[in-house]
C-alpha positions as a printed Julia matrix, in Angstrom:
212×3 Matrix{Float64}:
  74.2   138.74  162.03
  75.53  138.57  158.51
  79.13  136.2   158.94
  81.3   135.92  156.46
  83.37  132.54  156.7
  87.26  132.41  155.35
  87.85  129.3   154.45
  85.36  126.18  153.41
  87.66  123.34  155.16
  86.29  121.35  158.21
  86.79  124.29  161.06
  84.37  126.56  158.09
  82.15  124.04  157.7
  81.61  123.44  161.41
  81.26  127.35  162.18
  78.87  127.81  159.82
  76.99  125.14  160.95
  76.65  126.55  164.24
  75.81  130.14  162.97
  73.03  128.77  160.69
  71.53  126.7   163.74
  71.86  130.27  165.64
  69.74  132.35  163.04
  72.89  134.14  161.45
  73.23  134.41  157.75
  76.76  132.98  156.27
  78.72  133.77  153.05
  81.17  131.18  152.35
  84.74  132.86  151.14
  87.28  130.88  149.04
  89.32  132.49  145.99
  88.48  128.94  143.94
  84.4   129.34  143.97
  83.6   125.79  143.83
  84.62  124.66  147.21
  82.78  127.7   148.49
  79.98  126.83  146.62
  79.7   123.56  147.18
  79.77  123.79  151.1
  77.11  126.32  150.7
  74.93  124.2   148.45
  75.53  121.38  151.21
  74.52  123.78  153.97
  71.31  124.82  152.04
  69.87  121.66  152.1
  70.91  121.07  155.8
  69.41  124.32  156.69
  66.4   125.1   154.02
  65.34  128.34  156.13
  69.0   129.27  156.31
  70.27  132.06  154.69
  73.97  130.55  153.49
  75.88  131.77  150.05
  79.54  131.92  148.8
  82.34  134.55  146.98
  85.6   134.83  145.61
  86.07  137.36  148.48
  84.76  138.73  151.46
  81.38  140.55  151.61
  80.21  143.67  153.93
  79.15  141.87  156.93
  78.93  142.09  161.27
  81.84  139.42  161.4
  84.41  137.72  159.25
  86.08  134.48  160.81
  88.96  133.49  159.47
  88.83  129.76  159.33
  92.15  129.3   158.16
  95.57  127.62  159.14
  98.18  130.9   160.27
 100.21  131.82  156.99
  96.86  131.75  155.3
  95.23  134.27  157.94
  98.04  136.75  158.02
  97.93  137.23  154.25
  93.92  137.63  153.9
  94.5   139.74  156.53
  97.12  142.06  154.06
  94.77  141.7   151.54
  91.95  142.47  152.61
  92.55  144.51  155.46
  90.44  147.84  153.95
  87.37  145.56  153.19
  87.01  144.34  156.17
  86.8   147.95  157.82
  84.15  148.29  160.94
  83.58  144.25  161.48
  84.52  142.33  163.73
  87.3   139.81  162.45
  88.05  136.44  163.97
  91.05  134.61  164.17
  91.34  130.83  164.94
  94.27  129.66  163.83
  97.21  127.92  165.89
 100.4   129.22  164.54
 101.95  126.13  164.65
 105.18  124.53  162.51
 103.42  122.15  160.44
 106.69  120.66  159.58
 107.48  119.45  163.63
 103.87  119.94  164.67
 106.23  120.21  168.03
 106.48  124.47  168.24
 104.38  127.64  167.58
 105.93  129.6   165.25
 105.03  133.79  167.05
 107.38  134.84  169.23
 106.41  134.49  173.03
 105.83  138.23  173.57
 103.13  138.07  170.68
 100.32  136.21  169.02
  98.79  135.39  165.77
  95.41  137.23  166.77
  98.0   140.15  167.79
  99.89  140.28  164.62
  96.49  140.55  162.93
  95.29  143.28  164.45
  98.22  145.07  163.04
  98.01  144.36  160.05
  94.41  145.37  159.61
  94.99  148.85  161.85
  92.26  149.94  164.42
  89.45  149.96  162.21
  89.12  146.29  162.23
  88.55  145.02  166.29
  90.23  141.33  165.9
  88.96  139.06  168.56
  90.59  135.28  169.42
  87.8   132.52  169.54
  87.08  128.73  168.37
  91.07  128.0   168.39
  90.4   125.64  170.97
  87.81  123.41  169.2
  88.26  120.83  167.0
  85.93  120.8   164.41
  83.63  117.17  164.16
  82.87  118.3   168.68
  82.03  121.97  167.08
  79.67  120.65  164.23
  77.72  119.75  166.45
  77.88  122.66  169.3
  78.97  119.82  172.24
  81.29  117.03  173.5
  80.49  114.21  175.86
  77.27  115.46  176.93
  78.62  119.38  177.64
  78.44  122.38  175.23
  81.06  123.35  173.89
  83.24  126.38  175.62
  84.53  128.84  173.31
  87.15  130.99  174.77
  87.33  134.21  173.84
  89.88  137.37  173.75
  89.86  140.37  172.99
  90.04  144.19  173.49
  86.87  145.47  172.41
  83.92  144.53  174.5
  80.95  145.02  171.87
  83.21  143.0   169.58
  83.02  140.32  172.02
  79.65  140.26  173.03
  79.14  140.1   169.2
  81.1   136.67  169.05
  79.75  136.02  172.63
  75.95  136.11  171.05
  77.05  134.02  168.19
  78.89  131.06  170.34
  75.37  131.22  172.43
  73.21  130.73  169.43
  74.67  128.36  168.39
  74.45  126.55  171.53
  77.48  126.83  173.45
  79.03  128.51  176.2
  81.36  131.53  175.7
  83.98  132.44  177.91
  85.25  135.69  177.94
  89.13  135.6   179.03
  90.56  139.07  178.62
  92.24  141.36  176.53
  93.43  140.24  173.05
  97.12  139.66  174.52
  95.75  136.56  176.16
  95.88  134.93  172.88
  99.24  134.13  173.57
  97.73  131.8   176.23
  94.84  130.84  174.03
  97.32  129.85  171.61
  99.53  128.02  173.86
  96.76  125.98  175.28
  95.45  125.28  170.96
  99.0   123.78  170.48
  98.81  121.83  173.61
  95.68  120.18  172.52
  96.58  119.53  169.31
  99.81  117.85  170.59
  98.18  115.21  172.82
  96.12  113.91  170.65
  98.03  111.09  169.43
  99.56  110.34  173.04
  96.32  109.99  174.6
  94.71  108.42  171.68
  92.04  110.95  171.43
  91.6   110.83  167.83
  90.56  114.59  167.91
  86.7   114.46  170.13
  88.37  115.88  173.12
  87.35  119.04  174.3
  88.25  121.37  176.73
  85.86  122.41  179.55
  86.15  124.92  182.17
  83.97  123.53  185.19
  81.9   124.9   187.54
C-alpha cells in the first residue's frame, strides 16, 4: 500500500517504521519540509529497498494516518478533508487536556475518531488504530517478548482489513473491536495508559495485551 504519514514526531516515525518493514511505501507529511525530509532521509538508509519520501501535504494514497496530537488532527482533517477522498484515514490521537494531562477533552457521547469522520463526510472511511501504543514498543513491532496488539475500530470492514493487513506486516497482531463508536472506549483506555505511567514507573514500554 502507498501510506501517507501526518506528522514526522516519534508515533510517525515508529509507524513508518513498521509499514516499511511490511513492504508498504510511505510519504512523510509535514507543512515545514525539513522535518519530513529528514525522517525520510533517516528511513532510507534504515530501509535501502524501501520506498519512503516526504511533502508539504498529503499525497493520493490507500491510507493516511494521522500521527498527530487531537487539535492538530481535527484541523488537517478541515483542511484537507477533499484530498483525502476514497482512502482510508487513521486517527491516533488521545484527546487529552495537555494542560491537566488528568481529562479527555470529547464529550462522553463522542470521540475524536467520530468527530473526524464528520468533518471529512462519507467519502473518507476513518478508522481508530495505534492510540494504544506508545511509540519506542511500536518501533519495533513488540513489547516484552509479545507483538504488539493494535486495536482497531471502525465502520467499514475493507477499511479495516486494510489497516488490519498493515498492523500484520508489520508484525503485529490486530484486533478488530467494533464499530467506530468504540473509540470512545479506545480512547478511554489511551488516556488510562498514558495516566499510569508515572504511578507505576513505567517510563512509557508498557503495553497492552489482550491474552489468549
Amino acid at each position: 500500500m502507498k501510506i501517507n504519514i501526518v506528522g514526522p514526531g516519534n508515533m510517525g516515525r515508529a509507524i513508518a517504521t513498521r509499514a516499511l518493514e511490511g513492504g508498504h511505501g510511505v510519504c512523510l507529511v509535514h507543512p515545514d519540509v525539513e522535518p519530513a525530509r529528514a525522517l525520510a532521509e533517516d528511513l532510507k538508509q534504515r530501509f535501502p529497498d524501501g520506498e519512503s519520501d516526504w511533502a508539504a501535504s498529503a499525497k493520493a494514497a490507500d491510507v493516511t494516518v494521522l500521527a498527530l496530537p487531537y487539535d492538530a488532527a481535527l484541523q488537517v482533517a478541515r483542511s484537507a478533508g477533499a484530498a483525502l477522498a476514497g482512502q482510508v484515514l487513521v486517527d491516533i490521537c488521545n484527546p487529552i487536556n495537555v494542560s491537566t494531562m488528568d481529562a479527555r477533552v470529547t464529550p462522553p457521547d463522542s470521540s475524536a475518531a467520530e468527530e473526524i469522520q464528520q468533518i471529512v463526510g462519507t467519502d473518507v472511511k476513518v478508522v481508530k488504530a495505534f492510540n494504544t501504543t506508545f511509540a519506542g514498543l511500536l518501533t519495533t513491532g513488540e513489547g516484552h517478548s509479545f507483538p504488539l496488539d493494535v486495536l482497531i475500530a471502525g465502520d467499514d470492514s475493507a477499511a479495516k482489513d486494510k489497516i488490519a493487513e498493515l498492523v500484520r506486516s508489520g508484525a503485529m497482531r490486530p484486533l478488530d473491536v467494533g464499530p467506530l463508536r468504540r473509540a470512545r472506549e479506545l480512547e478511554a483506555m489511551g488516556f488510562l495508559h498514558i495516566a499510569i505511567q508515572q504511578p507505576l514507573q513505567l517510563n512509557w514500554h508498557s503495553s497492552i495485551k489482550i491474552l489468549p
